[in-house]
Amino acid sequence: MTIAKDGPRLPSVQVADALRKELQEGAYAPEEKLPSIKALADRFGIAEETVKKGLATLRTEGLIFSVPNRGHFAVGSDRESDAAVNSPDDVRESIDALRSEVQKLSARVAQLEKKSDPGDA
């Protein structure tokens, strides 16, 4: 899948969508390790931070779980019941990712409002 960097959908959302589809289609067995962040960044041709944001989305949705210094894994049947329970680090990472996206969107909105302001002409 090619990531449309200038498209209307954020690259991190596109990464999450692609990996979500793979997970739902059974590309990864329960508790199978997903490719590394670097490998995913190379595969999609995007920055590692963008991949991290996509993975944070999947973690929040309960489709994957993370093990510090080990990687990201597909949720297995024994973890599905507690998939919605995230560690404080997972929650913090998700909040940071969301905060970053909101800041970017706010800046874009400010630029668009400035361009469309007829009083600036």
mmCIF file with all atom_site columns, C-alpha atoms in Angstrom:
data_model
loop_
_atom_site.group_PDB
_atom_site.id
_atom_site.type_symbol
_atom_site.label_atom_id
_atom_site.label_alt_id
_atom_site.label_comp_id
_atom_site.label_asym_id
_atom_site.label_entity_id
_atom_site.label_seq_id
_atom_site.pdbx_PDB_ins_code
_atom_site.Cartn_x
_atom_site.Cartn_y
_atom_site.Cartn_z
_atom_site.occupancy
_atom_site.B_iso_or_equiv
_atom_site.pdbx_formal_charge
_atom_site.auth_seq_id
_atom_site.auth_comp_id
_atom_site.auth_asym_id
_atom_site.auth_atom_id
_atom_site.pdbx_PDB_model_num
ATOM 1   C CA . MET A 1 1   ? 0.000   0.000   0.000  1.00 0.00 ? 1   MET A CA 1
ATOM 2   C CA . THR A 1 2   ? 1.195   3.467   -0.843 1.00 0.00 ? 2   THR A CA 1
ATOM 3   C CA . ILE A 1 3   ? 0.707   6.222   1.693  1.00 0.00 ? 3   ILE A CA 1
ATOM 4   C CA . ALA A 1 4   ? -0.678  9.436   0.198  1.00 0.00 ? 4   ALA A CA 1
ATOM 5   C CA . LYS A 1 5   ? 1.343   12.006  2.139  1.00 0.00 ? 5   LYS A CA 1
ATOM 6   C CA . ASP A 1 6   ? -0.560  14.985  0.712  1.00 0.00 ? 6   ASP A CA 1
ATOM 7   C CA . GLY A 1 7   ? -3.987  13.364  0.724  1.00 0.00 ? 7   GLY A CA 1
ATOM 8   C CA . PRO A 1 8   ? -6.922  14.346  2.897  1.00 0.00 ? 8   PRO A CA 1
ATOM 9   C CA . ARG A 1 9   ? -6.325  11.457  5.323  1.00 0.00 ? 9   ARG A CA 1
ATOM 10  C CA . LEU A 1 10  ? -3.366  11.662  7.670  1.00 0.00 ? 10  LEU A CA 1
ATOM 11  C CA . PRO A 1 11  ? -0.553  9.200   6.916  1.00 0.00 ? 11  PRO A CA 1
ATOM 12  C CA . SER A 1 12  ? -0.822  7.741   10.432 1.00 0.00 ? 12  SER A CA 1
ATOM 13  C CA . VAL A 1 13  ? -4.506  6.974   9.799  1.00 0.00 ? 13  VAL A CA 1
ATOM 14  C CA . GLN A 1 14  ? -3.603  5.287   6.513  1.00 0.00 ? 14  GLN A CA 1
ATOM 15  C CA . VAL A 1 15  ? -0.986  3.154   8.301  1.00 0.00 ? 15  VAL A CA 1
ATOM 16  C CA . ALA A 1 16  ? -3.519  2.154   10.951 1.00 0.00 ? 16  ALA A CA 1
ATOM 17  C CA . ASP A 1 17  ? -6.052  1.294   8.227  1.00 0.00 ? 17  ASP A CA 1
ATOM 18  C CA . ALA A 1 18  ? -3.574  -0.871  6.306  1.00 0.00 ? 18  ALA A CA 1
ATOM 19  C CA . LEU A 1 19  ? -2.420  -2.761  9.384  1.00 0.00 ? 19  LEU A CA 1
ATOM 20  C CA . ARG A 1 20  ? -5.996  -3.086  10.699 1.00 0.00 ? 20  ARG A CA 1
ATOM 21  C CA . LYS A 1 21  ? -7.012  -4.713  7.411  1.00 0.00 ? 21  LYS A CA 1
ATOM 22  C CA . GLU A 1 22  ? -4.055  -7.126  7.613  1.00 0.00 ? 22  GLU A CA 1
ATOM 23  C CA . LEU A 1 23  ? -4.926  -8.014  11.214 1.00 0.00 ? 23  LEU A CA 1
ATOM 24  C CA . GLN A 1 24  ? -8.586  -8.582  10.358 1.00 0.00 ? 24  GLN A CA 1
ATOM 25  C CA . GLU A 1 25  ? -7.645  -10.736 7.352  1.00 0.00 ? 25  GLU A CA 1
ATOM 26  C CA . GLY A 1 26  ? -5.449  -12.933 9.547  1.00 0.00 ? 26  GLY A CA 1
ATOM 27  C CA . ALA A 1 27  ? -2.074  -11.844 8.202  1.00 0.00 ? 27  ALA A CA 1
ATOM 28  C CA . TYR A 1 28  ? -0.786  -12.101 11.783 1.00 0.00 ? 28  TYR A CA 1
ATOM 29  C CA . ALA A 1 29  ? -1.551  -15.004 14.083 1.00 0.00 ? 29  ALA A CA 1
ATOM 30  C CA . PRO A 1 30  ? -2.650  -14.261 17.654 1.00 0.00 ? 30  PRO A CA 1
ATOM 31  C CA . GLU A 1 31  ? 0.321   -12.927 19.614 1.00 0.00 ? 31  GLU A CA 1
ATOM 32  C CA . GLU A 1 32  ? 2.506   -12.855 16.481 1.00 0.00 ? 32  GLU A CA 1
ATOM 33  C CA . LYS A 1 33  ? 5.005   -10.020 16.430 1.00 0.00 ? 33  LYS A CA 1
ATOM 34  C CA . LEU A 1 34  ? 4.371   -7.280  13.905 1.00 0.00 ? 34  LEU A CA 1
ATOM 35  C CA . PRO A 1 35  ? 7.267   -5.879  11.870 1.00 0.00 ? 35  PRO A CA 1
ATOM 36  C CA . SER A 1 36  ? 9.441   -3.348  13.673 1.00 0.00 ? 36  SER A CA 1
ATOM 37  C CA . ILE A 1 37  ? 8.643   0.351   13.537 1.00 0.00 ? 37  ILE A CA 1
ATOM 38  C CA . LYS A 1 38  ? 11.653  0.857   11.280 1.00 0.00 ? 38  LYS A CA 1
ATOM 39  C CA . ALA A 1 39  ? 10.551  -1.938  8.940  1.00 0.00 ? 39  ALA A CA 1
ATOM 40  C CA . LEU A 1 40  ? 7.034   -0.490  8.737  1.00 0.00 ? 40  LEU A CA 1
ATOM 41  C CA . ALA A 1 41  ? 8.411   3.007   8.125  1.00 0.00 ? 41  ALA A CA 1
ATOM 42  C CA . ASP A 1 42  ? 10.557  1.633   5.293  1.00 0.00 ? 42  ASP A CA 1
ATOM 43  C CA . ARG A 1 43  ? 7.640   -0.363  3.884  1.00 0.00 ? 43  ARG A CA 1
ATOM 44  C CA . PHE A 1 44  ? 5.298   2.624   3.811  1.00 0.00 ? 44  PHE A CA 1
ATOM 45  C CA . GLY A 1 45  ? 7.982   5.207   2.981  1.00 0.00 ? 45  GLY A CA 1
ATOM 46  C CA . ILE A 1 46  ? 7.164   7.392   5.977  1.00 0.00 ? 46  ILE A CA 1
ATOM 47  C CA . ALA A 1 47  ? 8.733   8.555   9.230  1.00 0.00 ? 47  ALA A CA 1
ATOM 48  C CA . GLU A 1 48  ? 8.932   6.257   12.241 1.00 0.00 ? 48  GLU A CA 1
ATOM 49  C CA . GLU A 1 49  ? 6.920   8.743   14.335 1.00 0.00 ? 49  GLU A CA 1
ATOM 50  C CA . THR A 1 50  ? 4.052   8.404   11.867 1.00 0.00 ? 50  THR A CA 1
ATOM 51  C CA . VAL A 1 51  ? 4.158   4.618   12.232 1.00 0.00 ? 51  VAL A CA 1
ATOM 52  C CA . LYS A 1 52  ? 4.133   4.986   16.030 1.00 0.00 ? 52  LYS A CA 1
ATOM 53  C CA . LYS A 1 53  ? 0.957   7.067   15.814 1.00 0.00 ? 53  LYS A CA 1
ATOM 54  C CA . GLY A 1 54  ? -0.705  4.434   13.641 1.00 0.00 ? 54  GLY A CA 1
ATOM 55  C CA . LEU A 1 55  ? 0.298   1.690   16.069 1.00 0.00 ? 55  LEU A CA 1
ATOM 56  C CA . ALA A 1 56  ? -1.023  3.770   18.983 1.00 0.00 ? 56  ALA A CA 1
ATOM 57  C CA . THR A 1 57  ? -4.398  3.876   17.247 1.00 0.00 ? 57  THR A CA 1
ATOM 58  C CA . LEU A 1 58  ? -4.450  0.092   16.862 1.00 0.00 ? 58  LEU A CA 1
ATOM 59  C CA . ARG A 1 59  ? -3.404  -0.329  20.493 1.00 0.00 ? 59  ARG A CA 1
ATOM 60  C CA . THR A 1 60  ? -6.260  1.927   21.603 1.00 0.00 ? 60  THR A CA 1
ATOM 61  C CA . GLU A 1 61  ? -8.663  -0.125  19.486 1.00 0.00 ? 61  GLU A CA 1
ATOM 62  C CA . GLY A 1 62  ? -7.440  -3.287  21.201 1.00 0.00 ? 62  GLY A CA 1
ATOM 63  C CA . LEU A 1 63  ? -6.113  -4.900  18.018 1.00 0.00 ? 63  LEU A CA 1
ATOM 64  C CA . ILE A 1 64  ? -2.477  -5.015  19.133 1.00 0.00 ? 64  ILE A CA 1
ATOM 65  C CA . PHE A 1 65  ? -0.529  -4.855  22.357 1.00 0.00 ? 65  PHE A CA 1
ATOM 66  C CA . SER A 1 66  ? 2.999   -3.668  23.033 1.00 0.00 ? 66  SER A CA 1
ATOM 67  C CA . VAL A 1 67  ? 5.758   -5.128  25.138 1.00 0.00 ? 67  VAL A CA 1
ATOM 68  C CA . PRO A 1 68  ? 8.505   -2.627  26.035 1.00 0.00 ? 68  PRO A CA 1
ATOM 69  C CA . ASN A 1 69  ? 11.780  -3.420  24.268 1.00 0.00 ? 69  ASN A CA 1
ATOM 70  C CA . ARG A 1 70  ? 10.136  -6.368  22.490 1.00 0.00 ? 70  ARG A CA 1
ATOM 71  C CA . GLY A 1 71  ? 7.713   -4.889  19.969 1.00 0.00 ? 71  GLY A CA 1
ATOM 72  C CA . HIS A 1 72  ? 4.084   -4.878  18.953 1.00 0.00 ? 72  HIS A CA 1
ATOM 73  C CA . PHE A 1 73  ? 1.959   -8.020  18.763 1.00 0.00 ? 73  PHE A CA 1
ATOM 74  C CA . ALA A 1 74  ? -1.408  -9.056  17.355 1.00 0.00 ? 74  ALA A CA 1
ATOM 75  C CA . VAL A 1 75  ? -3.982  -9.579  20.078 1.00 0.00 ? 75  VAL A CA 1
ATOM 76  C CA . GLY A 1 76  ? -4.530  -13.236 20.898 1.00 0.00 ? 76  GLY A CA 1
ATOM 77  C CA . SER A 1 77  ? -7.738  -14.827 22.071 1.00 0.00 ? 77  SER A CA 1
ATOM 78  C CA . ASP A 1 78  ? -6.608  -14.835 25.712 1.00 0.00 ? 78  ASP A CA 1
ATOM 79  C CA . ARG A 1 79  ? -5.866  -11.089 25.557 1.00 0.00 ? 79  ARG A CA 1
ATOM 80  C CA . GLU A 1 80  ? -9.045  -10.003 23.778 1.00 0.00 ? 80  GLU A CA 1
ATOM 81  C CA . SER A 1 81  ? -11.004 -9.715  27.004 1.00 0.00 ? 81  SER A CA 1
ATOM 82  C CA . ASP A 1 82  ? -8.506  -7.276  28.488 1.00 0.00 ? 82  ASP A CA 1
ATOM 83  C CA . ALA A 1 83  ? -7.502  -5.595  25.209 1.00 0.00 ? 83  ALA A CA 1
ATOM 84  C CA . ALA A 1 84  ? -9.333  -2.426  26.200 1.00 0.00 ? 84  ALA A CA 1
ATOM 85  C CA . VAL A 1 85  ? -7.195  -2.139  29.339 1.00 0.00 ? 85  VAL A CA 1
ATOM 86  C CA . ASN A 1 86  ? -4.109  -0.165  28.391 1.00 0.00 ? 86  ASN A CA 1
ATOM 87  C CA . SER A 1 87  ? -1.071  0.480   30.486 1.00 0.00 ? 87  SER A CA 1
ATOM 88  C CA . PRO A 1 88  ? -0.488  4.063   31.641 1.00 0.00 ? 88  PRO A CA 1
ATOM 89  C CA . ASP A 1 89  ? 2.377   4.289   29.133 1.00 0.00 ? 89  ASP A CA 1
ATOM 90  C CA . ASP A 1 90  ? 0.052   3.229   26.301 1.00 0.00 ? 90  ASP A CA 1
ATOM 91  C CA . VAL A 1 91  ? -2.525  5.806   27.327 1.00 0.00 ? 91  VAL A CA 1
ATOM 92  C CA . ARG A 1 92  ? 0.137   8.497   27.670 1.00 0.00 ? 92  ARG A CA 1
ATOM 93  C CA . GLU A 1 93  ? 1.538   7.641   24.226 1.00 0.00 ? 93  GLU A CA 1
ATOM 94  C CA . SER A 1 94  ? -1.948  7.758   22.681 1.00 0.00 ? 94  SER A CA 1
ATOM 95  C CA . ILE A 1 95  ? -2.645  11.117  24.302 1.00 0.00 ? 95  ILE A CA 1
ATOM 96  C CA . ASP A 1 96  ? 0.686   12.485  23.077 1.00 0.00 ? 96  ASP A CA 1
ATOM 97  C CA . ALA A 1 97  ? -0.061  11.278  19.547 1.00 0.00 ? 97  ALA A CA 1
ATOM 98  C CA . LEU A 1 98  ? -3.518  12.851  19.631 1.00 0.00 ? 98  LEU A CA 1
ATOM 99  C CA . ARG A 1 99  ? -2.144  16.097  21.073 1.00 0.00 ? 99  ARG A CA 1
ATOM 100 C CA . SER A 1 100 ? 0.396   16.273  18.249 1.00 0.00 ? 100 SER A CA 1
ATOM 101 C CA . GLU A 1 101 ? -2.295  15.708  15.610 1.00 0.00 ? 101 GLU A CA 1
ATOM 102 C CA . VAL A 1 102 ? -4.565  18.357  17.142 1.00 0.00 ? 102 VAL A CA 1
ATOM 103 C CA . GLN A 1 103 ? -1.699  20.874  17.140 1.00 0.00 ? 103 GLN A CA 1
ATOM 104 C CA . LYS A 1 104 ? -0.981  20.160  13.471 1.00 0.00 ? 104 LYS A CA 1
ATOM 105 C CA . LEU A 1 105 ? -4.646  20.472  12.556 1.00 0.00 ? 105 LEU A CA 1
ATOM 106 C CA . SER A 1 106 ? -4.958  23.718  14.529 1.00 0.00 ? 106 SER A CA 1
ATOM 107 C CA . ALA A 1 107 ? -2.015  25.161  12.640 1.00 0.00 ? 107 ALA A CA 1
ATOM 108 C CA . ARG A 1 108 ? -3.536  24.102  9.308  1.00 0.00 ? 108 ARG A CA 1
ATOM 109 C CA . VAL A 1 109 ? -6.897  25.648  10.221 1.00 0.00 ? 109 VAL A CA 1
ATOM 110 C CA . ALA A 1 110 ? -5.173  28.892  11.247 1.00 0.00 ? 110 ALA A CA 1
ATOM 111 C CA . GLN A 1 111 ? -3.355  28.985  7.894  1.00 0.00 ? 111 GLN A CA 1
ATOM 112 C CA . LEU A 1 112 ? -6.571  28.358  5.974  1.00 0.00 ? 112 LEU A CA 1
ATOM 113 C CA . GLU A 1 113 ? -8.432  31.020  7.934  1.00 0.00 ? 113 GLU A CA 1
ATOM 114 C CA . LYS A 1 114 ? -5.632  33.497  7.293  1.00 0.00 ? 114 LYS A CA 1
ATOM 115 C CA . LYS A 1 115 ? -5.717  32.761  3.545  1.00 0.00 ? 115 LYS A CA 1
ATOM 116 C CA . SER A 1 116 ? -9.503  33.119  3.327  1.00 0.00 ? 116 SER A CA 1
ATOM 117 C CA . ASP A 1 117 ? -9.686  36.355  5.361  1.00 0.00 ? 117 ASP A CA 1
ATOM 118 C CA . PRO A 1 118 ? -10.747 39.052  2.827  1.00 0.00 ? 118 PRO A CA 1
ATOM 119 C CA . GLY A 1 119 ? -9.502  41.771  5.177  1.00 0.00 ? 119 GLY A CA 1
ATOM 120 C CA . ASP A 1 120 ? -5.894  40.716  4.473  1.00 0.00 ? 120 ASP A CA 1
ATOM 121 C CA . ALA A 1 121 ? -6.123  41.495  0.757  1.00 0.00 ? 121 ALA A CA 1
#
